[in-house]
Amino acid sequence: MRRALPLAVLATALLLPAAAAAAPKPGALSAGDPLFPQIGNGGYDALHYEIDLDYDPAANALRAGTRTTITAEATHDLSSFGLDFQRDLAIAGVSVDGAPASFARRDAKPRLSRSRKVTQPAKLIVTPAAPLAKGSRFTVVVEYSGTPKPIVDLDHTEEGWVRACSKSGSCDGSFTVNEPIGAQSWFPSNNHMSDKATFATSITAPDGYTALGAGDLASTTPAGDGRTTWRWVESHPTATYLTTATTGRYDFTTGSMHERTSGATLPLYGAITSDGPKKRRDVVARNTRDIPAMVNFLAKRFGAYPFGSVGFVSGWVPAIGYALENQTKPHFAGTEKGPEVNRPELLHELAHQWMGDDVTGRTWQQIWFNEGWATFAEVYWGAKVNDSGQSPRQFFRRVLEIDKKEYRRPPADLGSPLHLFDAVPVYNRPGAMIEGYREIVGNHRFFAFARKLTGQHRYGTISEGEFVKAAKRASGLGRGGERRLGGYFRQWLHRAGKPRITPADFR
Ligand SMILES: [Zn+2]
């Protein structure tokens, strides 16, 4: 019996350091993105967002009762964790697993810009009443209200919760486009594509308004006070930057389309602003009738359409001036003259449903993957279907004719989020690189490669290394050829100057 005591003491002594190592610690306040260290958080994996907005479009305000519920899993023992959420909205309370949690709000580090016009990303740091054990599932509820402010990016463009103001000067509702970080202007999240999650978005708005979220329309429920709740469910993993809650006066239609590769019948949602010249709206209606043909053109080459519904939103918010590939509902902001959806742009945003939305570059530095493929698809479809007058091979040659000054910034080394949407490094050069790869390996191997990417990385992300490795494997070139291909991708992605290796070097 006496011998038991020293043993027990010994056991305690051995256990102590191990117990100390497993002490709960705060989750990281960055996802480690090379261009945006301010965003994303560690220590948990977000699984599902339930967003409930009570929205007053005339005042552009989220009313009391607005809340976001996040289901997540702890990836280490957590004492506290961060969410990405701007400080413009007042928080009424935060709870974790039903118990009130304490919270703090602060600017994310480091400072993004010295300009006061540029939005500084912010954090909401939540400390639950009791630590969360590694592997445990937990639910966070954040209740908030107020008027969301749009995010102003380094290039001074607006994103996130943008008030919908048409050319005529009337402002009514929101036009919600979140690339790259706008999600945190209207709901708290782990705002980085490396942590995709499913979404249910419920928006209560006055009757007569249309409220649009990602995915399928699950229900429209009268609230009984002259308002209706629109509930949208996207059951496929979605990056936060591809979600939406656009609400306004729209001509809203629901239909369906037949996707030929899978045989699926997909709901097809269309929303065209009720504002703006009727002629322009009619052109949008006409051009978007091509969506089923475009989806089938792309599905034949990139694999079955990855999501459960198809759609588009054509607004009139000229201050935005761009289109965005929101998951299942690409958004088109229109121009000074009115709403606009042109066919090449529509094809581009639909191509993103596979390349960008389904398979996403793992960090913002890999935006060349999303835009390279969408640019290639636009060019390829343009030549095949739309009489663009430019073959993909001509496109490749024209990109190499661009002034060499435009080649200074390589796609895989943008240096700053200021260059996230630069035409040559992000769109043309990666688009030409992908076209060049098609010329090197031929159509059959090329599109098999595209389908392999969407098959193996479905609803996930892809790194540069994974892309290059898969492209080499799919090439059928043998070891010497694969080595040359490695050099090809290195030049096209990393060389500060015009790449010298072209498909001619593989003949
Ligand atoms: Zn694009």
Coordinates of C-alpha atoms and ligand atoms in Angstrom, one line a residue:
M1 CA 0.0 0.0 0.0
R2 CA 2.8 2.4 0.9
R3 CA 4.2 2.0 -2.5
A4 CA 1.1 3.5 -4.0
L5 CA 1.8 7.0 -2.8
P6 CA 5.0 7.7 -4.7
L7 CA 3.5 6.2 -7.9
A8 CA 0.5 8.5 -7.6
V9 CA 2.8 11.5 -7.0
L10 CA 4.8 10.5 -10.0
A11 CA 1.7 10.2 -12.2
T12 CA 0.5 13.7 -11.1
A13 CA 3.9 15.1 -11.9
L14 CA 3.9 13.6 -15.3
L15 CA 0.4 14.7 -16.1
L16 CA 0.9 18.3 -15.1
P17 CA 2.9 19.6 -18.1
A18 CA 0.5 17.8 -20.5
A19 CA -2.5 19.5 -18.8
A20 CA -0.8 22.8 -19.0
A21 CA -0.1 22.4 -22.8
A22 CA -3.8 21.7 -23.4
A23 CA -5.0 24.8 -21.6
P24 CA -7.6 26.6 -23.7
K25 CA -6.2 29.5 -25.7
P26 CA -7.6 32.3 -27.8
G27 CA -8.2 31.5 -31.5
A28 CA -6.0 33.3 -34.0
L29 CA -7.3 36.6 -35.3
S30 CA -6.1 35.9 -38.9
A31 CA -6.5 33.2 -41.5
G32 CA -2.9 34.0 -42.6
D33 CA -4.0 35.4 -46.0
P34 CA -0.9 37.0 -47.7
L35 CA -2.9 39.9 -49.0
F36 CA -5.4 40.3 -46.2
P37 CA -3.9 39.3 -42.8
Q38 CA -6.7 41.3 -41.2
I39 CA -9.4 38.8 -42.1
G40 CA -10.3 35.2 -41.1
N41 CA -9.9 33.6 -37.7
G42 CA -8.4 30.4 -36.2
G43 CA -9.5 27.9 -33.6
Y44 CA -12.8 27.0 -35.1
D45 CA -14.4 25.8 -38.4
A46 CA -17.6 27.6 -39.3
L47 CA -20.2 25.0 -40.5
H48 CA -23.4 26.9 -41.0
Y49 CA -24.8 30.5 -40.9
E50 CA -28.4 31.3 -40.1
I51 CA -28.8 35.0 -41.0
D52 CA -32.1 36.7 -40.0
L53 CA -32.4 40.2 -41.2
D54 CA -35.3 42.5 -40.3
Y55 CA -34.8 45.2 -43.0
D56 CA -36.3 48.6 -43.6
P57 CA -35.3 49.4 -47.2
A58 CA -36.4 53.0 -47.2
A59 CA -34.2 53.8 -44.1
N60 CA -31.6 51.2 -45.2
A61 CA -31.6 50.0 -41.6
L62 CA -31.4 46.6 -40.0
R63 CA -34.0 46.7 -37.2
A64 CA -33.9 45.1 -33.7
G65 CA -34.5 41.4 -34.1
T66 CA -31.7 41.0 -36.7
R67 CA -29.3 38.3 -35.8
T68 CA -26.8 35.8 -37.2
T69 CA -26.5 32.3 -35.7
I70 CA -23.2 30.5 -36.4
T71 CA -22.7 26.8 -35.9
A72 CA -19.0 26.0 -35.6
E73 CA -16.6 23.3 -34.4
A74 CA -13.7 24.1 -32.2
T75 CA -10.3 23.0 -33.7
H76 CA -8.5 23.5 -30.4
D77 CA -9.5 24.2 -26.8
L78 CA -10.8 27.7 -27.1
S79 CA -10.9 30.4 -24.4
S80 CA -12.1 33.1 -26.9
F81 CA -12.4 33.5 -30.7
G82 CA -12.7 36.2 -33.3
L83 CA -15.3 37.0 -35.9
D84 CA -15.0 39.5 -38.7
F85 CA -17.6 42.2 -38.2
Q86 CA -17.5 46.0 -38.7
R87 CA -18.2 48.3 -35.8
D88 CA -21.0 50.4 -37.5
L89 CA -23.8 48.1 -36.3
A90 CA -24.8 48.1 -32.6
I91 CA -24.6 44.7 -30.9
A92 CA -27.5 44.0 -28.4
G93 CA -26.0 40.7 -27.2
V94 CA -23.8 37.7 -27.9
S95 CA -24.4 34.2 -26.7
V96 CA -22.6 30.9 -27.0
D97 CA -24.6 27.7 -26.6
G98 CA -27.4 29.8 -25.1
A99 CA -25.3 31.4 -22.3
P100 CA -24.5 35.2 -22.5
A101 CA -20.9 35.7 -23.7
S102 CA -18.7 38.7 -23.2
F103 CA -17.4 40.5 -26.3
A104 CA -15.0 43.2 -27.5
R105 CA -14.7 45.1 -30.7
R106 CA -11.5 46.4 -32.2
D107 CA -9.7 47.2 -35.4
A108 CA -8.0 44.2 -37.1
K109 CA -4.2 44.3 -37.3
P110 CA -2.3 45.5 -39.2
R111 CA -3.7 48.8 -40.5
L112 CA -4.9 48.3 -44.1
S113 CA -4.3 51.9 -45.2
R114 CA -3.4 55.3 -43.9
S115 CA -6.3 56.8 -45.9
R116 CA -9.3 57.5 -43.8
K117 CA -11.5 56.8 -46.8
V118 CA -10.5 53.2 -46.8
T119 CA -12.4 50.9 -44.4
Q120 CA -10.3 49.3 -41.7
P121 CA -11.4 45.7 -41.2
A122 CA -12.7 45.1 -37.6
K123 CA -13.0 42.1 -35.2
L124 CA -15.6 41.0 -32.8
I125 CA -13.9 39.0 -30.1
V126 CA -16.2 36.6 -28.2
T127 CA -15.3 35.1 -24.9
P128 CA -17.7 32.3 -23.9
A129 CA -18.7 31.8 -20.2
A130 CA -16.8 28.5 -20.3
P131 CA -14.0 27.4 -22.6
L132 CA -14.9 25.3 -25.6
A133 CA -13.3 21.9 -25.9
K134 CA -11.5 20.9 -29.1
G135 CA -13.9 19.0 -31.4
S136 CA -17.0 20.3 -29.8
R137 CA -19.8 21.9 -31.8
F138 CA -21.1 25.2 -30.6
T139 CA -23.6 27.9 -31.5
V140 CA -22.9 31.6 -31.5
V141 CA -25.8 34.1 -31.7
V142 CA -25.0 37.8 -32.4
E143 CA -27.9 40.2 -32.2
Y144 CA -27.4 43.6 -33.8
S145 CA -29.1 46.5 -35.6
G146 CA -28.4 49.8 -37.4
T147 CA -27.4 51.0 -40.8
P148 CA -24.6 49.0 -42.4
K149 CA -21.9 51.0 -44.1
P150 CA -20.4 49.7 -47.3
I151 CA -16.7 48.7 -47.3
V152 CA -14.5 51.1 -49.2
D153 CA -11.6 49.2 -50.7
L154 CA -8.0 50.4 -51.3
D155 CA -9.0 51.3 -54.9
H156 CA -11.9 53.3 -53.4
T157 CA -14.6 51.0 -54.9
E158 CA -17.5 50.1 -52.7
E159 CA -18.6 46.6 -51.7
G160 CA -20.6 44.8 -49.0
W161 CA -23.9 46.3 -48.0
V162 CA -24.2 49.0 -50.7
R163 CA -27.3 51.2 -50.6
A164 CA -29.0 50.8 -53.9
C165 CA -29.1 54.3 -55.5
S166 CA -30.1 54.5 -59.1
K167 CA -29.1 57.2 -61.6
S168 CA -32.3 59.0 -61.0
G169 CA -31.1 59.6 -57.4
S170 CA -33.7 57.4 -55.7
C171 CA -32.2 55.2 -53.0
D172 CA -34.2 52.2 -52.0
G173 CA -32.9 48.9 -50.6
S174 CA -29.5 47.3 -50.8
F175 CA -27.3 45.8 -53.5
T176 CA -25.1 43.3 -51.7
V177 CA -21.8 42.2 -53.3
N178 CA -19.1 41.0 -50.9
E179 CA -15.9 40.6 -52.8
P180 CA -13.4 40.6 -51.2
I181 CA -14.3 41.4 -47.6
G182 CA -17.8 43.0 -47.7
A183 CA -19.6 40.3 -45.8
Q184 CA -18.4 41.8 -42.5
S185 CA -20.3 45.0 -43.3
W186 CA -23.6 43.1 -42.6
F187 CA -23.0 39.9 -40.7
P188 CA -20.4 38.5 -38.4
S189 CA -18.4 35.5 -39.9
N190 CA -15.1 33.8 -40.4
N191 CA -14.7 36.0 -43.5
H192 CA -12.2 33.9 -45.6
M193 CA -12.8 31.5 -48.4
S194 CA -10.7 28.8 -46.7
D195 CA -13.7 28.4 -44.3
K196 CA -16.7 27.7 -46.5
A197 CA -20.1 27.0 -44.8
T198 CA -23.7 26.4 -45.7
F199 CA -26.2 29.3 -45.4
A200 CA -29.8 30.0 -44.6
T201 CA -30.7 33.7 -45.2
S202 CA -34.1 35.0 -44.1
I203 CA -34.9 38.6 -44.9
T204 CA -38.1 40.3 -43.6
A205 CA -39.0 43.3 -45.8
P206 CA -42.2 45.3 -46.7
D207 CA -44.5 43.7 -49.2
G208 CA -43.7 44.7 -52.7
Y209 CA -40.0 44.3 -52.2
T210 CA -38.0 41.3 -53.4
A211 CA -35.3 40.0 -51.0
L212 CA -32.6 37.7 -52.4
G213 CA -30.2 35.3 -50.7
A214 CA -27.9 32.6 -51.9
G215 CA -29.4 29.3 -53.0
D216 CA -33.0 28.1 -53.3
L217 CA -36.1 30.0 -52.2
A218 CA -37.4 27.8 -49.3
S219 CA -40.4 30.0 -48.4
T220 CA -42.1 33.4 -48.5
T221 CA -44.1 33.9 -45.3
P222 CA -46.3 36.9 -44.6
A223 CA -45.3 38.4 -41.3
G224 CA -48.9 39.7 -40.9
D225 CA -48.0 43.4 -40.7
G226 CA -47.6 44.3 -44.3
R227 CA -44.2 42.6 -44.5
T228 CA -42.9 39.2 -45.8
T229 CA -40.0 37.0 -44.8
W230 CA -38.1 35.6 -47.7
R231 CA -36.0 32.5 -46.8
W232 CA -33.2 31.2 -49.0
V233 CA -31.2 28.1 -48.3
E234 CA -27.8 27.3 -49.9
S235 CA -27.0 23.8 -48.8
H236 CA -23.6 23.7 -50.6
P237 CA -20.6 25.1 -48.9
T238 CA -20.3 28.8 -49.8
A239 CA -17.5 31.3 -49.3
T240 CA -18.7 34.4 -47.3
Y241 CA -17.8 36.7 -50.2
L242 CA -20.3 34.9 -52.5
T243 CA -23.3 35.4 -50.3
T244 CA -25.9 38.1 -50.7
A245 CA -29.0 39.7 -49.2
T246 CA -29.9 42.2 -52.0
T247 CA -33.3 43.7 -51.3
G248 CA -35.2 46.1 -53.5
R249 CA -38.0 46.6 -56.0
Y250 CA -37.5 43.9 -58.7
D251 CA -39.5 42.1 -61.3
F252 CA -38.9 38.7 -59.9
T253 CA -39.5 35.5 -61.8
T254 CA -39.1 31.8 -61.0
G255 CA -38.8 29.1 -63.6
S256 CA -36.6 26.1 -64.2
M257 CA -34.0 24.7 -66.5
H258 CA -32.8 21.3 -67.6
E259 CA -29.1 20.6 -67.0
R260 CA -28.2 18.0 -69.5
T261 CA -25.0 16.5 -68.1
S262 CA -26.7 15.6 -64.8
G263 CA -30.3 15.4 -66.0
A264 CA -31.2 17.7 -63.1
T265 CA -34.1 20.2 -63.2
L266 CA -32.8 23.3 -61.6
P267 CA -34.9 26.2 -60.3
L268 CA -34.1 29.4 -62.2
Y269 CA -34.5 32.7 -60.4
G270 CA -34.5 36.1 -62.2
A271 CA -34.6 39.5 -60.7
I272 CA -34.5 42.7 -62.9
T273 CA -34.8 46.0 -61.2
S274 CA -38.2 47.7 -61.6
D275 CA -36.3 51.0 -62.0
G276 CA -34.7 52.4 -65.1
P277 CA -35.7 52.6 -68.8
K278 CA -38.0 49.8 -70.0
K279 CA -36.0 49.2 -73.1
R280 CA -32.9 48.4 -71.1
R281 CA -34.8 46.1 -68.8
D282 CA -36.2 44.3 -71.9
V283 CA -32.7 43.8 -73.2
V284 CA -31.7 42.3 -69.9
A285 CA -34.7 39.9 -70.0
R286 CA -33.7 38.9 -73.6
N287 CA -30.0 38.3 -72.9
T288 CA -30.6 36.3 -69.7
R289 CA -32.9 33.9 -71.6
D290 CA -29.6 32.4 -72.8
I291 CA -28.7 31.2 -69.2
P292 CA -29.8 27.6 -69.7
A293 CA -27.8 27.3 -73.0
M294 CA -24.8 28.9 -71.3
V295 CA -25.0 26.6 -68.2
N296 CA -25.2 23.6 -70.5
F297 CA -22.3 24.8 -72.6
L298 CA -20.2 25.1 -69.5
A299 CA -21.4 21.9 -67.8
K300 CA -20.4 19.9 -70.9
R301 CA -16.8 21.1 -70.5
F302 CA -16.4 21.8 -66.7
G303 CA -18.6 19.0 -65.3
A304 CA -22.2 19.0 -63.9
Y305 CA -23.5 22.4 -62.6
P306 CA -22.3 22.4 -59.0
F307 CA -25.3 23.9 -57.2
G308 CA -29.0 23.3 -56.7
S309 CA -30.3 26.5 -58.5
V310 CA -29.4 29.0 -61.1
G311 CA -30.2 32.7 -61.3
F312 CA -29.2 36.4 -61.7
V313 CA -29.8 39.8 -60.2
S314 CA -29.8 42.8 -62.5
G315 CA -29.9 46.0 -60.5
W316 CA -29.3 49.7 -61.2
V317 CA -26.6 50.9 -58.9
P318 CA -24.1 52.7 -61.3
A319 CA -21.8 53.7 -58.3
I320 CA -20.8 50.0 -58.1
G321 CA -19.9 49.6 -61.8
Y322 CA -19.1 45.9 -61.8
A323 CA -20.7 42.5 -61.9
L324 CA -20.0 39.8 -59.2
E325 CA -20.4 36.0 -59.4
N326 CA -22.5 35.6 -56.2
Q327 CA -23.1 31.9 -55.7
T328 CA -26.2 30.8 -57.7
K329 CA -27.1 34.5 -58.4
P330 CA -24.5 36.5 -60.3
H331 CA -25.2 40.3 -59.7
F332 CA -25.0 42.9 -62.3
A333 CA -25.0 46.5 -61.1
G334 CA -25.8 48.2 -64.5
T335 CA -24.4 51.5 -65.8
E336 CA -25.3 55.2 -65.8
K337 CA -27.8 54.5 -68.6
G338 CA -29.7 51.8 -66.7
P339 CA -29.6 48.1 -65.9
E340 CA -27.3 46.0 -68.1
V341 CA -26.4 42.4 -68.5
N342 CA -24.4 41.7 -71.6
R343 CA -23.9 38.2 -72.8
P344 CA -20.1 37.8 -72.5
E345 CA -20.3 39.2 -69.0
L346 CA -23.1 36.8 -68.2
L347 CA -21.1 33.9 -69.5
H348 CA -18.1 35.0 -67.4
E349 CA -20.1 35.2 -64.2
L350 CA -21.8 31.8 -64.9
A351 CA -18.3 30.2 -65.5
H352 CA -17.3 31.4 -62.0
Q353 CA -20.0 29.1 -60.6
W354 CA -17.5 26.3 -61.4
M355 CA -14.2 28.1 -61.2
G356 CA -14.3 30.6 -58.3
D357 CA -17.4 29.6 -56.5
D358 CA -17.3 25.7 -56.5
V359 CA -13.5 25.6 -56.7
T360 CA -12.0 28.7 -55.1
G361 CA -8.4 29.9 -55.0
R362 CA -7.3 29.2 -51.4
T363 CA -6.2 32.8 -50.6
W364 CA -6.8 36.2 -52.2
Q365 CA -3.4 35.8 -53.8
Q366 CA -4.9 33.0 -55.9
I367 CA -7.6 35.2 -57.4
W368 CA -5.8 34.5 -60.8
F369 CA -7.3 31.0 -60.6
N370 CA -10.9 32.3 -60.5
E371 CA -10.4 35.0 -63.0
G372 CA -8.1 33.2 -65.4
W373 CA -10.7 30.4 -65.9
A374 CA -13.6 32.8 -66.2
T375 CA -11.7 34.9 -68.7
F376 CA -10.7 31.8 -70.7
A377 CA -14.3 30.6 -70.7
E378 CA -15.6 33.9 -71.9
V379 CA -13.0 33.9 -74.8
Y380 CA -13.7 30.2 -75.7
W381 CA -17.5 30.6 -75.7
G382 CA -17.1 33.9 -77.5
A383 CA -15.4 32.2 -80.4
K384 CA -17.6 29.1 -80.4
V385 CA -21.0 30.6 -79.8
N386 CA -21.0 34.4 -79.9
D387 CA -19.2 35.3 -83.1
S388 CA -16.7 37.4 -81.1
G389 CA -14.3 37.5 -84.1
Q390 CA -11.4 36.3 -81.9
S391 CA -10.2 32.8 -81.6
P392 CA -8.7 31.6 -78.3
R393 CA -5.3 31.4 -80.1
Q394 CA -5.7 35.0 -81.2
F395 CA -6.5 36.0 -77.7
F396 CA -3.3 34.4 -76.5
R397 CA -1.3 36.3 -79.0
R398 CA -3.0 39.6 -78.3
V399 CA -2.3 39.2 -74.6
L400 CA 1.4 38.8 -75.4
E401 CA 1.2 42.1 -77.4
I402 CA 0.1 44.1 -74.4
D403 CA 2.7 46.7 -73.4
K404 CA 5.4 45.1 -71.3
K405 CA 4.9 47.7 -68.5
E406 CA 1.6 45.9 -67.8
Y407 CA 3.6 42.8 -67.1
R408 CA 5.5 44.1 -64.2
R409 CA 3.2 42.7 -61.5
P410 CA 3.0 38.9 -61.7
P411 CA -0.4 37.2 -61.0
A412 CA 1.0 35.2 -58.1
D413 CA 2.7 38.1 -56.5
L414 CA 0.3 41.0 -56.5
G415 CA 1.9 42.5 -53.4
S416 CA -1.2 44.4 -52.2
P417 CA -5.0 44.0 -52.3
L418 CA -4.9 47.3 -54.3
H419 CA -4.2 45.1 -57.4
L420 CA -6.8 42.5 -56.8
F421 CA -8.8 43.4 -59.9
D422 CA -6.0 44.6 -62.2
A423 CA -6.9 43.6 -65.8
V424 CA -3.6 42.2 -67.0
P425 CA -2.2 40.2 -64.0
V426 CA -5.5 39.0 -62.7
Y427 CA -7.6 38.5 -65.8
N428 CA -5.7 38.5 -69.2
R429 CA -2.4 36.9 -68.3
P430 CA -3.9 34.0 -66.3
G431 CA -6.6 33.6 -69.0
A432 CA -3.9 33.4 -71.6
M433 CA -1.9 31.0 -69.5
I434 CA -4.9 28.6 -69.3
E435 CA -5.5 29.0 -73.0
G436 CA -1.9 28.2 -73.7
Y437 CA -2.2 25.1 -71.6
R438 CA -5.2 24.1 -73.7
E439 CA -3.0 24.5 -76.9
I440 CA -0.2 22.4 -75.4
V441 CA -2.3 19.5 -74.3
G442 CA -5.3 19.6 -76.7
N443 CA -9.0 20.0 -76.0
H444 CA -9.6 16.4 -74.9
R445 CA -7.0 16.4 -72.1
F446 CA -7.7 20.1 -71.3
F447 CA -11.4 19.7 -70.5
A448 CA -10.8 16.4 -68.7
F449 CA -8.4 18.4 -66.5
A450 CA -11.1 21.1 -65.9
R451 CA -13.5 18.4 -64.8
K452 CA -10.9 16.8 -62.6
L453 CA -10.4 20.1 -60.8
T454 CA -14.2 20.5 -60.2
G455 CA -14.4 16.9 -59.2
Q456 CA -11.5 16.8 -56.7
H457 CA -11.8 20.2 -55.2
R458 CA -15.6 20.4 -55.3
Y459 CA -17.0 23.0 -52.7
G460 CA -13.4 23.6 -51.6
T461 CA -10.3 25.6 -52.4
I462 CA -7.2 25.0 -54.5
S463 CA -3.6 26.2 -54.0
E464 CA -1.2 27.1 -56.8
G465 CA 0.9 24.0 -56.1
E466 CA -2.2 21.8 -56.3
F467 CA -3.2 23.4 -59.6
V468 CA 0.2 23.0 -61.2
K469 CA 0.7 19.5 -60.0
A470 CA -2.7 18.5 -61.4
A471 CA -2.1 20.2 -64.7
K472 CA 1.3 18.4 -65.1
R473 CA -0.3 15.0 -64.4
A474 CA -3.2 15.6 -66.8
S475 CA -0.8 16.7 -69.6
G476 CA 0.3 13.3 -70.8
L477 CA 3.7 14.9 -71.7
G478 CA 6.0 12.5 -69.8
R479 CA 8.7 13.6 -67.4
G480 CA 10.6 16.0 -69.6
G481 CA 7.4 17.7 -70.8
E482 CA 6.1 18.0 -67.3
R483 CA 9.3 19.7 -66.2
R484 CA 8.9 22.2 -69.1
L485 CA 5.2 22.7 -68.1
G486 CA 6.5 23.5 -64.6
G487 CA 8.6 26.2 -66.1
Y488 CA 5.7 27.5 -68.2
F489 CA 3.4 28.0 -65.2
R490 CA 6.3 29.5 -63.1
Q491 CA 6.9 32.1 -65.8
W492 CA 3.2 32.9 -66.4
L493 CA 2.5 33.2 -62.7
H494 CA 5.7 34.6 -61.2
R495 CA 7.8 36.3 -63.8
A496 CA 7.9 40.1 -63.4
G497 CA 7.9 40.7 -67.1
K498 CA 6.5 39.1 -70.2
P499 CA 6.6 35.3 -70.1
R500 CA 8.9 33.8 -72.8
I501 CA 7.6 30.2 -72.8
T502 CA 4.7 29.7 -75.2
P503 CA 2.8 26.6 -76.6
A504 CA 5.3 26.8 -79.5
D505 CA 8.0 25.5 -77.2
F506 CA 6.1 22.3 -76.7
R507 CA 5.8 21.3 -80.4
Ligands
ZN1 ZN -14.6 37.3 -62.9

